[in-house]
């Protein structure tokens, strides 16, 4: 029973993180912390790193804190919560930084319907260089219209 609950918490956390990514992207990154996210939309530096990369630190700290609590307290579900956040972070990095923005030159030839839809949605998001008028703030779940053939 405990393993089934562990898996359910892990999967629920992973799915909830898509909402958190959307919410954080729309209201925090394109809101009061635009100063950190701006260089992701308009590159104004020569570095491989962006100020935008600082956002992963917040969720990494949350995940590590949950691992700590799961290991050293009665809060055993810190483990599946922490792993759900970690797994989403890895998926986000693979899709956003590697597949879409090609920070590492792998997955260049991915061209299935899902890959094309995610790429289209992100391209639409990046057509706006300012923090206003943005659209498509999610990462793994994007509106169906981006999967339709043109």
mmCIF file of C-alpha atoms in Angstrom, residues 16-145:
data_model
loop_
_atom_site.group_PDB
_atom_site.id
_atom_site.type_symbol
_atom_site.label_atom_id
_atom_site.label_comp_id
_atom_site.label_asym_id
_atom_site.label_seq_id
_atom_site.Cartn_x
_atom_site.Cartn_y
_atom_site.Cartn_z
ATOM 1 C CA UNK A 16 1.304 19.581 -10.491
ATOM 2 C CA UNK A 17 4.735 20.957 -11.398
ATOM 3 C CA UNK A 18 3.501 21.687 -14.933
ATOM 4 C CA UNK A 19 0.926 24.014 -13.382
ATOM 5 C CA UNK A 20 3.619 25.508 -11.117
ATOM 6 C CA UNK A 21 5.902 26.064 -14.122
ATOM 7 C CA UNK A 22 3.062 27.805 -15.983
ATOM 8 C CA UNK A 23 2.111 29.913 -12.952
ATOM 9 C CA UNK A 24 5.721 30.856 -12.113
ATOM 10 C CA UNK A 25 6.501 31.641 -15.738
ATOM 11 C CA UNK A 26 3.420 33.816 -16.245
ATOM 12 C CA UNK A 27 3.190 35.650 -12.917
ATOM 13 C CA UNK A 28 6.733 35.615 -11.518
ATOM 14 C CA UNK A 29 9.113 35.453 -14.480
ATOM 15 C CA UNK A 30 6.932 37.756 -16.604
ATOM 16 C CA UNK A 31 6.013 39.698 -13.481
ATOM 17 C CA UNK A 32 8.071 40.994 -10.590
ATOM 18 C CA UNK A 33 11.185 38.946 -11.472
ATOM 19 C CA UNK A 34 11.255 39.936 -15.149
ATOM 20 C CA UNK A 35 14.736 41.356 -14.492
ATOM 21 C CA UNK A 36 15.999 37.764 -14.144
ATOM 22 C CA UNK A 37 13.978 36.349 -17.041
ATOM 23 C CA UNK A 38 14.484 39.153 -19.590
ATOM 24 C CA UNK A 39 17.815 37.826 -20.889
ATOM 25 C CA UNK A 40 16.074 34.615 -21.881
ATOM 26 C CA UNK A 41 13.881 36.528 -24.342
ATOM 27 C CA UNK A 42 16.447 39.038 -25.492
ATOM 28 C CA UNK A 43 20.020 37.884 -25.153
ATOM 29 C CA UNK A 44 22.056 40.862 -23.943
ATOM 30 C CA UNK A 45 25.188 39.008 -22.859
ATOM 31 C CA UNK A 46 27.908 36.752 -24.252
ATOM 32 C CA UNK A 47 27.748 34.109 -21.526
ATOM 33 C CA UNK A 48 26.416 30.587 -21.962
ATOM 34 C CA UNK A 49 24.615 31.113 -18.644
ATOM 35 C CA UNK A 50 21.618 33.398 -18.328
ATOM 36 C CA UNK A 51 20.266 35.230 -15.279
ATOM 37 C CA UNK A 52 17.145 33.199 -16.036
ATOM 38 C CA UNK A 53 19.037 30.049 -14.963
ATOM 39 C CA UNK A 54 18.682 31.208 -11.351
ATOM 40 C CA UNK A 55 15.048 30.023 -11.307
ATOM 41 C CA UNK A 56 16.020 26.368 -11.174
ATOM 42 C CA UNK A 57 17.738 27.024 -7.832
ATOM 43 C CA UNK A 58 14.428 27.707 -6.071
ATOM 44 C CA UNK A 59 12.878 24.374 -7.048
ATOM 45 C CA UNK A 60 16.157 22.543 -6.398
ATOM 46 C CA UNK A 61 16.165 23.899 -2.842
ATOM 47 C CA UNK A 62 12.530 22.876 -2.353
ATOM 48 C CA UNK A 63 13.297 19.377 -3.664
ATOM 49 C CA UNK A 64 16.414 18.976 -1.497
ATOM 50 C CA UNK A 65 14.509 20.198 1.561
ATOM 51 C CA UNK A 66 11.837 17.579 0.946
ATOM 52 C CA UNK A 67 14.519 14.867 0.630
ATOM 53 C CA UNK A 68 16.002 16.016 3.933
ATOM 54 C CA UNK A 69 12.620 15.986 5.661
ATOM 55 C CA UNK A 70 11.806 12.579 4.182
ATOM 56 C CA UNK A 71 15.073 11.165 5.472
ATOM 57 C CA UNK A 72 15.382 12.761 8.925
ATOM 58 C CA UNK A 73 11.794 13.269 10.103
ATOM 59 C CA UNK A 74 8.446 11.484 10.153
ATOM 60 C CA UNK A 75 7.615 13.240 6.850
ATOM 61 C CA UNK A 76 8.263 10.155 4.665
ATOM 62 C CA UNK A 77 6.319 11.607 1.730
ATOM 63 C CA UNK A 78 9.075 14.201 1.370
ATOM 64 C CA UNK A 79 10.772 11.567 -0.797
ATOM 65 C CA UNK A 80 8.067 11.189 -3.472
ATOM 66 C CA UNK A 81 7.370 14.939 -3.404
ATOM 67 C CA UNK A 82 11.073 15.718 -3.814
ATOM 68 C CA UNK A 83 11.494 13.145 -6.577
ATOM 69 C CA UNK A 84 8.402 14.477 -8.394
ATOM 70 C CA UNK A 85 9.893 17.971 -8.417
ATOM 71 C CA UNK A 86 13.300 16.610 -9.440
ATOM 72 C CA UNK A 87 11.829 14.514 -12.267
ATOM 73 C CA UNK A 88 9.883 17.504 -13.573
ATOM 74 C CA UNK A 89 13.021 19.632 -13.406
ATOM 75 C CA UNK A 90 14.915 17.058 -15.463
ATOM 76 C CA UNK A 91 12.078 16.852 -18.003
ATOM 77 C CA UNK A 92 11.896 20.651 -18.186
ATOM 78 C CA UNK A 93 15.669 20.886 -18.726
ATOM 79 C CA UNK A 94 15.586 18.207 -21.424
ATOM 80 C CA UNK A 95 12.670 19.791 -23.300
ATOM 81 C CA UNK A 96 13.375 23.490 -22.786
ATOM 82 C CA UNK A 97 17.132 23.863 -22.585
ATOM 83 C CA UNK A 98 18.300 20.917 -24.667
ATOM 84 C CA UNK A 99 15.522 20.201 -27.190
ATOM 85 C CA UNK A 100 14.110 23.686 -27.803
ATOM 86 C CA UNK A 101 17.025 26.036 -27.153
ATOM 87 C CA UNK A 102 19.764 23.553 -28.136
ATOM 88 C CA UNK A 103 22.117 24.459 -25.294
ATOM 89 C CA UNK A 104 23.558 21.017 -25.926
ATOM 90 C CA UNK A 105 23.394 19.776 -29.501
ATOM 91 C CA UNK A 106 21.289 16.659 -29.004
ATOM 92 C CA UNK A 107 17.674 15.864 -29.898
ATOM 93 C CA UNK A 108 18.088 18.058 -32.985
ATOM 94 C CA UNK A 109 16.282 15.618 -35.264
ATOM 95 C CA UNK A 110 13.236 15.019 -33.069
ATOM 96 C CA UNK A 111 10.340 15.744 -35.393
ATOM 97 C CA UNK A 112 7.278 13.872 -34.178
ATOM 98 C CA UNK A 113 3.890 15.555 -33.664
ATOM 99 C CA UNK A 114 4.557 16.295 -29.976
ATOM 100 C CA UNK A 115 8.022 17.756 -30.627
ATOM 101 C CA UNK A 116 6.678 20.000 -33.388
ATOM 102 C CA UNK A 117 3.788 21.206 -31.211
ATOM 103 C CA UNK A 118 5.994 22.035 -28.237
ATOM 104 C CA UNK A 119 8.487 23.783 -30.512
ATOM 105 C CA UNK A 120 5.721 25.855 -32.171
ATOM 106 C CA UNK A 121 4.227 26.889 -28.832
ATOM 107 C CA UNK A 122 7.598 27.962 -27.476
ATOM 108 C CA UNK A 123 8.383 29.889 -30.652
ATOM 109 C CA UNK A 124 5.111 31.797 -30.244
ATOM 110 C CA UNK A 125 6.038 32.515 -26.624
ATOM 111 C CA UNK A 126 9.414 33.924 -27.645
ATOM 112 C CA UNK A 127 8.061 36.156 -30.404
ATOM 113 C CA UNK A 128 7.249 38.615 -27.603
ATOM 114 C CA UNK A 129 10.463 40.272 -26.407
ATOM 115 C CA UNK A 130 8.801 42.153 -23.553
ATOM 116 C CA UNK A 131 7.111 40.872 -20.427
ATOM 117 C CA UNK A 132 3.625 41.880 -21.607
ATOM 118 C CA UNK A 133 1.454 40.195 -24.236
ATOM 119 C CA UNK A 134 2.986 36.784 -23.657
ATOM 120 C CA UNK A 135 1.243 33.533 -24.406
ATOM 121 C CA UNK A 136 1.982 29.834 -24.025
ATOM 122 C CA UNK A 137 3.623 29.799 -20.598
ATOM 123 C CA UNK A 138 3.512 26.020 -20.078
ATOM 124 C CA UNK A 139 6.219 23.610 -21.104
ATOM 125 C CA UNK A 140 5.113 19.988 -21.414
ATOM 126 C CA UNK A 141 1.385 20.676 -21.880
ATOM 127 C CA UNK A 142 0.647 23.221 -24.578
ATOM 128 C CA UNK A 143 -2.623 24.199 -26.280
ATOM 129 C CA UNK A 144 -3.926 21.726 -28.846
ATOM 130 C CA UNK A 145 -3.813 24.321 -31.653
#
